[in-house]
Coordinates of C-alpha atoms and ligand atoms in Angstrom, one line a residue:
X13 CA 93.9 126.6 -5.9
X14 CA 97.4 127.6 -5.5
X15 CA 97.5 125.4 -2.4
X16 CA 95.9 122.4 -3.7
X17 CA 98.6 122.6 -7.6
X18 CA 101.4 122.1 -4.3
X19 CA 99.7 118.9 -3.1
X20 CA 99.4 117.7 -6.5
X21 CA 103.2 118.5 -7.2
X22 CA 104.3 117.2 -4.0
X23 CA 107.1 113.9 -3.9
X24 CA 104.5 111.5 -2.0
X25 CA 107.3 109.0 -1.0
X26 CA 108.7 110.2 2.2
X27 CA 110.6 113.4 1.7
X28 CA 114.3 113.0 3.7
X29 CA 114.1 117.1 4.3
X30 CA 110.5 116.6 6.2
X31 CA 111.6 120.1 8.1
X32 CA 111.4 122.2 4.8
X33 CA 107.8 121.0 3.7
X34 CA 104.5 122.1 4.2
X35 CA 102.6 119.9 7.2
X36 CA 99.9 117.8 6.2
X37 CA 96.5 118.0 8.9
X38 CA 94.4 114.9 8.8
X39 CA 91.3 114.6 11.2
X40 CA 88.1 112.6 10.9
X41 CA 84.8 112.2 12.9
X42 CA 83.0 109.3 12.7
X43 CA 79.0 110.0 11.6
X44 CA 77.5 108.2 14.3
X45 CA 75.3 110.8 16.2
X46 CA 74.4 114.2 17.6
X47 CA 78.1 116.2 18.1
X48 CA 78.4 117.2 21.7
X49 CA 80.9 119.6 23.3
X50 CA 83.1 117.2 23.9
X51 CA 83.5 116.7 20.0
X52 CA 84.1 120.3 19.7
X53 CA 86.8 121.3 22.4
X54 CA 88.5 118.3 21.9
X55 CA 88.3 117.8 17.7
X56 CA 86.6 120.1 16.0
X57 CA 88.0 123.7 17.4
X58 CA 91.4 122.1 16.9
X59 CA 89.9 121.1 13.0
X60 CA 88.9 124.8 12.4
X61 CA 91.9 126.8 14.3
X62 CA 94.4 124.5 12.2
X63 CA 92.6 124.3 9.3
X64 CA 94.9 127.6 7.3
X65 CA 98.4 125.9 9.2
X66 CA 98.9 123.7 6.3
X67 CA 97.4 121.1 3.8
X68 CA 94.8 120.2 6.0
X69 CA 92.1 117.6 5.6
X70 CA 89.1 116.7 7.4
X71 CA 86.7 113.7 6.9
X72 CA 83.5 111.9 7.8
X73 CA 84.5 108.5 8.7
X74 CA 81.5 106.6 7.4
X75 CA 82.9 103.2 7.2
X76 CA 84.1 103.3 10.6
X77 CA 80.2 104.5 11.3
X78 CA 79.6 101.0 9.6
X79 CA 80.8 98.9 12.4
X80 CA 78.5 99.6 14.8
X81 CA 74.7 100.9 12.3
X82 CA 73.6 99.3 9.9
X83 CA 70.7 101.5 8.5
X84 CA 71.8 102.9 5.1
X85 CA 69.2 106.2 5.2
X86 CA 70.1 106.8 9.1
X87 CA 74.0 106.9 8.0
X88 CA 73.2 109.2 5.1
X89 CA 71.3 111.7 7.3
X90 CA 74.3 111.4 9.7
X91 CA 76.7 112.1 6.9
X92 CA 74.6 115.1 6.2
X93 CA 74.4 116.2 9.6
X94 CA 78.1 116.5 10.2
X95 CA 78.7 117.9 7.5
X96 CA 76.7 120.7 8.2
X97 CA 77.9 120.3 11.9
X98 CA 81.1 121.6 10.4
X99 CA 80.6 123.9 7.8
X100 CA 78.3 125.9 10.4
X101 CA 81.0 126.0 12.8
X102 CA 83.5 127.4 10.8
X103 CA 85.3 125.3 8.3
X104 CA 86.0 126.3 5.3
X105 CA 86.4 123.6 2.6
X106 CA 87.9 126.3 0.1
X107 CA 90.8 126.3 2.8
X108 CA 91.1 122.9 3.8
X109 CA 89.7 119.5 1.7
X110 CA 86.7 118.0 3.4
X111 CA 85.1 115.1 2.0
X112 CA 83.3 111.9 3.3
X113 CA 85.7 109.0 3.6
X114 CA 84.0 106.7 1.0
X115 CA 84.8 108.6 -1.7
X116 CA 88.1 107.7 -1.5
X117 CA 88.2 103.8 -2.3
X118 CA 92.1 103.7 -2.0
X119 CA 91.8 103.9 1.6
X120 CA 90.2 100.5 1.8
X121 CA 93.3 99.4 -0.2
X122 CA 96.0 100.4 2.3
X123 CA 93.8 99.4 4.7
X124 CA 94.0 95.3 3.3
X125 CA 97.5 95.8 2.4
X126 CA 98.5 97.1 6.0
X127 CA 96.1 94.6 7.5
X128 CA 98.4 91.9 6.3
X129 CA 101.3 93.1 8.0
X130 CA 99.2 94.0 11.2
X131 CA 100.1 91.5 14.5
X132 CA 97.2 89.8 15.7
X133 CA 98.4 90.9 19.3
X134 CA 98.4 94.5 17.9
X135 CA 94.6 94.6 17.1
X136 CA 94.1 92.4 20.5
X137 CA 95.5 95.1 22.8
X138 CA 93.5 98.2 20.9
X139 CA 91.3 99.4 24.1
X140 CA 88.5 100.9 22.3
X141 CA 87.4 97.2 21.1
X142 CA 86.6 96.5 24.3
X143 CA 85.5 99.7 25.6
X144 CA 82.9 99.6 22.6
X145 CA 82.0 96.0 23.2
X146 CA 81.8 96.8 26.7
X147 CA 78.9 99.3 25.7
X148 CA 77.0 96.8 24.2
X149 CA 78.4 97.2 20.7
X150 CA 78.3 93.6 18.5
X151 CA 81.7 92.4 18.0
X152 CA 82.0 92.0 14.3
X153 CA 86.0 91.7 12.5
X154 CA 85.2 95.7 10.8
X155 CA 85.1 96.9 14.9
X156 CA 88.2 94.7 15.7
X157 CA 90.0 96.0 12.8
X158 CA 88.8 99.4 13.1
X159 CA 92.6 101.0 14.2
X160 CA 93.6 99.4 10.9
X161 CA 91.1 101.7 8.8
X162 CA 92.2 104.7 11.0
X163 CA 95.5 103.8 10.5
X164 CA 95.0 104.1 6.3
X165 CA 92.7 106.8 7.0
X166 CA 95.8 108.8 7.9
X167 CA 98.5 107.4 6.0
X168 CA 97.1 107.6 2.0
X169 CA 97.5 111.2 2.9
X170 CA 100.8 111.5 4.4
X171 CA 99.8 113.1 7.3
X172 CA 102.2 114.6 9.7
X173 CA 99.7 116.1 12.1
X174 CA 96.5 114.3 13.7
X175 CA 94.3 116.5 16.0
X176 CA 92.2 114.5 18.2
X177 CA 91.0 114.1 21.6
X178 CA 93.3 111.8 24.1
X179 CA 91.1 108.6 23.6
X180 CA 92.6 108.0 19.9
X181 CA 96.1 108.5 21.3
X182 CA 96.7 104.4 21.1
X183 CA 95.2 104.6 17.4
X184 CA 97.8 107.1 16.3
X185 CA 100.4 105.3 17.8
X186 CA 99.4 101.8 15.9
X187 CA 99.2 104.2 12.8
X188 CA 102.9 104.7 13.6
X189 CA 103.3 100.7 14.0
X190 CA 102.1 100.0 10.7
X191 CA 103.6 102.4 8.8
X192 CA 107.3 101.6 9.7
X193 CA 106.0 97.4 9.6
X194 CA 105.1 98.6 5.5
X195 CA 108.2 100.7 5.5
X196 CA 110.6 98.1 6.7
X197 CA 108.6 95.0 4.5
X198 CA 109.2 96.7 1.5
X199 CA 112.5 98.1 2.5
X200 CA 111.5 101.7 1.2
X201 CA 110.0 104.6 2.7
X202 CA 106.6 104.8 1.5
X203 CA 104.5 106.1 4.5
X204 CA 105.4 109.1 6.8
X205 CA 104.9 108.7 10.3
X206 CA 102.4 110.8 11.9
X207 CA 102.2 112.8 15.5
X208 CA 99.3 113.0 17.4
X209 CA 98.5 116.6 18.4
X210 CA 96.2 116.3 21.6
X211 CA 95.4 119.8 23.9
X212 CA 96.1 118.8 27.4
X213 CA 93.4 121.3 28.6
X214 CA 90.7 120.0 26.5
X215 CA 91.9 116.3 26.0
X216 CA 88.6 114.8 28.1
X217 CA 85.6 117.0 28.7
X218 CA 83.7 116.1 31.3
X219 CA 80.1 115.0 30.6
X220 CA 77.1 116.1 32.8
X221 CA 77.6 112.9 35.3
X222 CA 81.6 114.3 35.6
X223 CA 82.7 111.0 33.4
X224 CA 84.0 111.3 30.5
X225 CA 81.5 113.0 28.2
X226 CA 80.5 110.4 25.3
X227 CA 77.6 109.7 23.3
X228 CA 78.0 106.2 24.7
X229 CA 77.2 107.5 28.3
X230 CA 74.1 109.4 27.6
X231 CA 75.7 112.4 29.5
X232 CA 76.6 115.2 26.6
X233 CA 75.3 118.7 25.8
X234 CA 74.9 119.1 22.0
X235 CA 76.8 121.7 20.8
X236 CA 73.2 122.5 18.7
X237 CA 71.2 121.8 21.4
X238 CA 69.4 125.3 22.3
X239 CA 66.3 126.5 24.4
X240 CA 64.5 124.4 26.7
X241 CA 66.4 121.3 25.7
X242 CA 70.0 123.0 25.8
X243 CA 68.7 124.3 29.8
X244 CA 67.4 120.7 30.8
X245 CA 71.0 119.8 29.9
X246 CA 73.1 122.3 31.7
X247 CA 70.5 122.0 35.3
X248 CA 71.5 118.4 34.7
X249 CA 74.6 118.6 35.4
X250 CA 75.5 116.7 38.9
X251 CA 76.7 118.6 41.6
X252 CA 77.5 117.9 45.4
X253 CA 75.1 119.5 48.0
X254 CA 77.1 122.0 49.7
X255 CA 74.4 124.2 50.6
X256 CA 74.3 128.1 48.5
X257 CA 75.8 130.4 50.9
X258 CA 79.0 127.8 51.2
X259 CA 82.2 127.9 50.2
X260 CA 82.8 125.9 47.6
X261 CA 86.2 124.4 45.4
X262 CA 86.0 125.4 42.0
X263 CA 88.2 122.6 40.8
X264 CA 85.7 120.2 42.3
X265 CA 82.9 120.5 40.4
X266 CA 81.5 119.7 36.8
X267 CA 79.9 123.1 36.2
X268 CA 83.2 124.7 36.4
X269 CA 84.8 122.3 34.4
X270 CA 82.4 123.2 31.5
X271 CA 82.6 126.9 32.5
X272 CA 86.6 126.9 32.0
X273 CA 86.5 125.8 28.6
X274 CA 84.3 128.3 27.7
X275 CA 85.5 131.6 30.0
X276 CA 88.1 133.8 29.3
X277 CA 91.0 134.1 31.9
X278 CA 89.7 137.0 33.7
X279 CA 85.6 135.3 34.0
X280 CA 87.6 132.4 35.1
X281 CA 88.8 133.6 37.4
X282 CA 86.4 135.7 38.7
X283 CA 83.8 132.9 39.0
X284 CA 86.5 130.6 40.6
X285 CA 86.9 133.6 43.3
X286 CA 82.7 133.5 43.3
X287 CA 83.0 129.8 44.4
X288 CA 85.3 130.4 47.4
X289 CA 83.6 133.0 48.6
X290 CA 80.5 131.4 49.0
X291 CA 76.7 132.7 48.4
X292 CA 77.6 131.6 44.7
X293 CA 75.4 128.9 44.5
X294 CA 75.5 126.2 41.9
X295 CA 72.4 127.7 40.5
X296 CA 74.2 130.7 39.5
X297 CA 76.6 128.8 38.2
X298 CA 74.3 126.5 35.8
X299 CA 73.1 129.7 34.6
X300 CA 76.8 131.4 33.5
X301 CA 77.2 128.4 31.5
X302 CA 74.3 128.8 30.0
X303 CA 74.9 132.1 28.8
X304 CA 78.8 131.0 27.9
X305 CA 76.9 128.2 25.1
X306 CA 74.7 130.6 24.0
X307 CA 77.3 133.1 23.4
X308 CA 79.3 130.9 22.0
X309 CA 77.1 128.5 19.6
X310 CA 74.3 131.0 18.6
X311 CA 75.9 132.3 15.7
X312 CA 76.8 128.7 14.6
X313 CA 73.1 127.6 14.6
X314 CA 71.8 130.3 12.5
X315 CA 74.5 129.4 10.1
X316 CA 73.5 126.0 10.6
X317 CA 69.3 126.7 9.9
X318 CA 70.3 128.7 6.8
X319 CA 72.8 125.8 5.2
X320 CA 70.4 123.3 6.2
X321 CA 68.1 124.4 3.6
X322 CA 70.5 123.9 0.9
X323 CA 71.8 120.4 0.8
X324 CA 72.4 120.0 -2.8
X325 CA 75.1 122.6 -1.8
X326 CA 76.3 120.5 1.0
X327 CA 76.5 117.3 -1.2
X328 CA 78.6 119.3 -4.0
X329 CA 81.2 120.5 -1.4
X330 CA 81.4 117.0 -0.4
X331 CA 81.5 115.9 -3.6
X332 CA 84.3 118.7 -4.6
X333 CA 86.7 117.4 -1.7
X334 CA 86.3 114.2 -2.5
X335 CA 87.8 115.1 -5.5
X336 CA 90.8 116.7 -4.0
X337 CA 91.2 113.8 -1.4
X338 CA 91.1 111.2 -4.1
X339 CA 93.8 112.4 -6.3
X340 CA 96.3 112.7 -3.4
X341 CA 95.5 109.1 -2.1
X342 CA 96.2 108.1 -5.5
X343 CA 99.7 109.8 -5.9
X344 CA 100.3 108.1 -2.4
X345 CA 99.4 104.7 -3.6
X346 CA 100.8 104.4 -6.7
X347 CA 104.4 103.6 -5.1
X348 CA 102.9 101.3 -3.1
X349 CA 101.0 99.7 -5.6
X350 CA 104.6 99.1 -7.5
X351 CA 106.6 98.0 -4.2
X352 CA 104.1 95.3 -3.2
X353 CA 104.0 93.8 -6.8
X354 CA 100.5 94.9 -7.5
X355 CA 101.4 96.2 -10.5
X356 CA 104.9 96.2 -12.3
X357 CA 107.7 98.3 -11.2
X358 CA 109.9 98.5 -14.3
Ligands
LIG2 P1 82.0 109.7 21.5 O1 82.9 109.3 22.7 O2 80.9 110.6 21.9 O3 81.5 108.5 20.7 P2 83.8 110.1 19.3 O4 84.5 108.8 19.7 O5 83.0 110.0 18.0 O6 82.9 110.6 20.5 O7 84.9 111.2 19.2 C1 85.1 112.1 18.0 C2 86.2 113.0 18.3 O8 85.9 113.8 19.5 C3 87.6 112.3 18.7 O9 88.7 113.0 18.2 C4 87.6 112.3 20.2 O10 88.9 112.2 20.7 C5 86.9 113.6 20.5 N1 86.2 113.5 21.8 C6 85.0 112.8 22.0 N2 84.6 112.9 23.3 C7 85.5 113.8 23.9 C8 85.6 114.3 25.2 N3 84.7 114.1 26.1 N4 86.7 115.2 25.5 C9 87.6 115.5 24.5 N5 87.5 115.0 23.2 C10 86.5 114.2 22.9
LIG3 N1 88.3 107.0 15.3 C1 87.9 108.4 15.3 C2 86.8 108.6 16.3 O1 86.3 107.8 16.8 C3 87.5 108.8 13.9 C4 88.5 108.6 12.9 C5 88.5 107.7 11.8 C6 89.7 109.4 12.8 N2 89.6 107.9 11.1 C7 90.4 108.8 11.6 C8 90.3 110.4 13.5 C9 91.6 109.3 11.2 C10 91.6 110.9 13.1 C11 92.2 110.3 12.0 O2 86.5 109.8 16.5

């Protein structure tokens, strides 16, 4: 409460003694799909570690899920999902505000009013267009001007931090972009500019096939999956054919990749030692990992089965930080609202 009175009170144009204040935390996931392992080392650990460092917020992105689906009780039951997704695995919306991106309508306002200061040749050279498109995605104007939505995604909250995985580095750094083209247009400084915070040692997991892991590859472990499904998953996992009683490079192969995100530094090391030693098959080491996620995820999933019964509960916590998320956005627009000439500034 005491938290959320300082956001309220806080000067939302640009402060000039940034050191002194509290950091904002601003993160989304877009609702488009089972959340894989890949989501959690490189987003949503970094969501739930940061989420007590400062004013942090975390969001479904459901208008970004709107460029590419189009079936209204399919994005619901996304919505839903990752929103249990999260609470399960640990975040706390009376610490942090978490809220579904469509309940805050001022977003799509910066979003046109930054769009018309955005470059053509700045949307042109955006690489997950044409990764998406690549995938088989229809390229409609929302996908095109998706950095755009990101970029007021972030902004209407004056965030300073942005944890994400490496692949929305080039979004954060449009965000920047458009901030200072507002900034400079208006001659006054109305957005902050915000930092990407990206873990080296998690920025790309590695999918089953060793490529990046992506629901758009087919090649992820759910971070939910479990049982039979959860082990068809991990034996999947491609490996070379140096025979069992080989030595073999750790570094080289995708089992250990999963493994070192999940180990501490002593297993680490002592199944990288394992490897070079040889008679460590890759068997044995399908079946480590497999232990590691259960470990890891088990108590997550009961949390999830128990919340999953209760989503009246999950649709007022939703409806609670959209609440929160709204009345910042709204401090954070009214000065731009003025300095555009939207409404009078006298
Ligand atoms: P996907 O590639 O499966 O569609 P998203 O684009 O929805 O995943 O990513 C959601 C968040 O998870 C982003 O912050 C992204 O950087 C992170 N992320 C996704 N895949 C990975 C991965 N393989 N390694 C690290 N981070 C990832
Ligand atoms: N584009 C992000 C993704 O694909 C989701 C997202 C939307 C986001 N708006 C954001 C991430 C703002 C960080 C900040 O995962």
């Amino acid at each position: 409460m005491e938290k959320q009175e300082a956001v309220n009170k806080a000067d939302t144009t640009v402060s000039q003694s940034e050191g002194n204040i509290h950091k904002t935390i601003l993160s989304g996931i877009t609702p488009s799909g089972r959340l894989h392992i890949g989501n959690y080392f490189g987003a949503m650990q970094q969501h739930i570690d940061l989420q007590d460092q400062g004013d942090a917020y975390f969001f479904i992105a459901n208008y970004h899920a709107m460029t590419s689906r189009h079936d209204g009780v399919l994005m619901h039951r996304h919505t839903l999902d990752i929103a249990l997704d999260y609470l399960a695995l640990g975040l706390d919306y009376n610490t942090c505000t978490f809220f579904a991106q469509s309940d805050v309508p001022q977003v799509t306002e910066l979003s046109w009013i930054l769009g018309s200061l955005c470059p053509m040749g700045l949307m042109e050279k955006a690489v997950s267009y044409k990764d998406k498109i690549s995938h088989g995605l229809s390229a409609n104007v929302g996908l095109f001007t998706y950095p755009i939505l990101q970029a007021a995604d972030i902004l209407i909250y004056h965030a300073d931090i942005v944890p994400v995985g490496a692949d929305q580095k080039q979004h954060i750094e449009i965000t920047r972009d458009l901030a200072v083209k507002l900034n400079i247009a208006y001659n006054q400084n109305l957005l902050r500019l915000p930092e990407a915070r990206i873990l080296e040692a998690v920025a790309t997991v590695p999918g089953i096939d060793g490529r990046k892991m992506s629901k758009s590859y087919q090649n992820t472990i759910g971070i939910f999956d479990e049982g039979k499904e959860l082990k068809k998953r991990v034996m999947a996992i491609e490996t070379d054919s140096t025979p069992l009683e080989s030595p073999k490079d750790p570094e080289k192969c995708n089992v250990f990749a999963l493994i070192k995100l999940f180990a501490s530094a002593s297993d680490r090391s002592y199944i990288a030692t394992k490897y070079r030693e040889g008679g460590f098959g890759y068997g044995h080491a399908k079946k480590a990992l497999l232990e590691m996620i259960d470990e890891r995820f088990s108590p997550a999933r009961d949390r999830r089965k128990v919340l999953a019964n209760n989503e009246d509960e999950v649709h007022r916590i939703l409806a609670l930080g959209g609440e929160k998320a709204r009345d910042r956005a709204e401090q954070v627009m009214n000065p731009i609202r003025k300095a555009t000439g939207l409404v009078r500034h006298f």
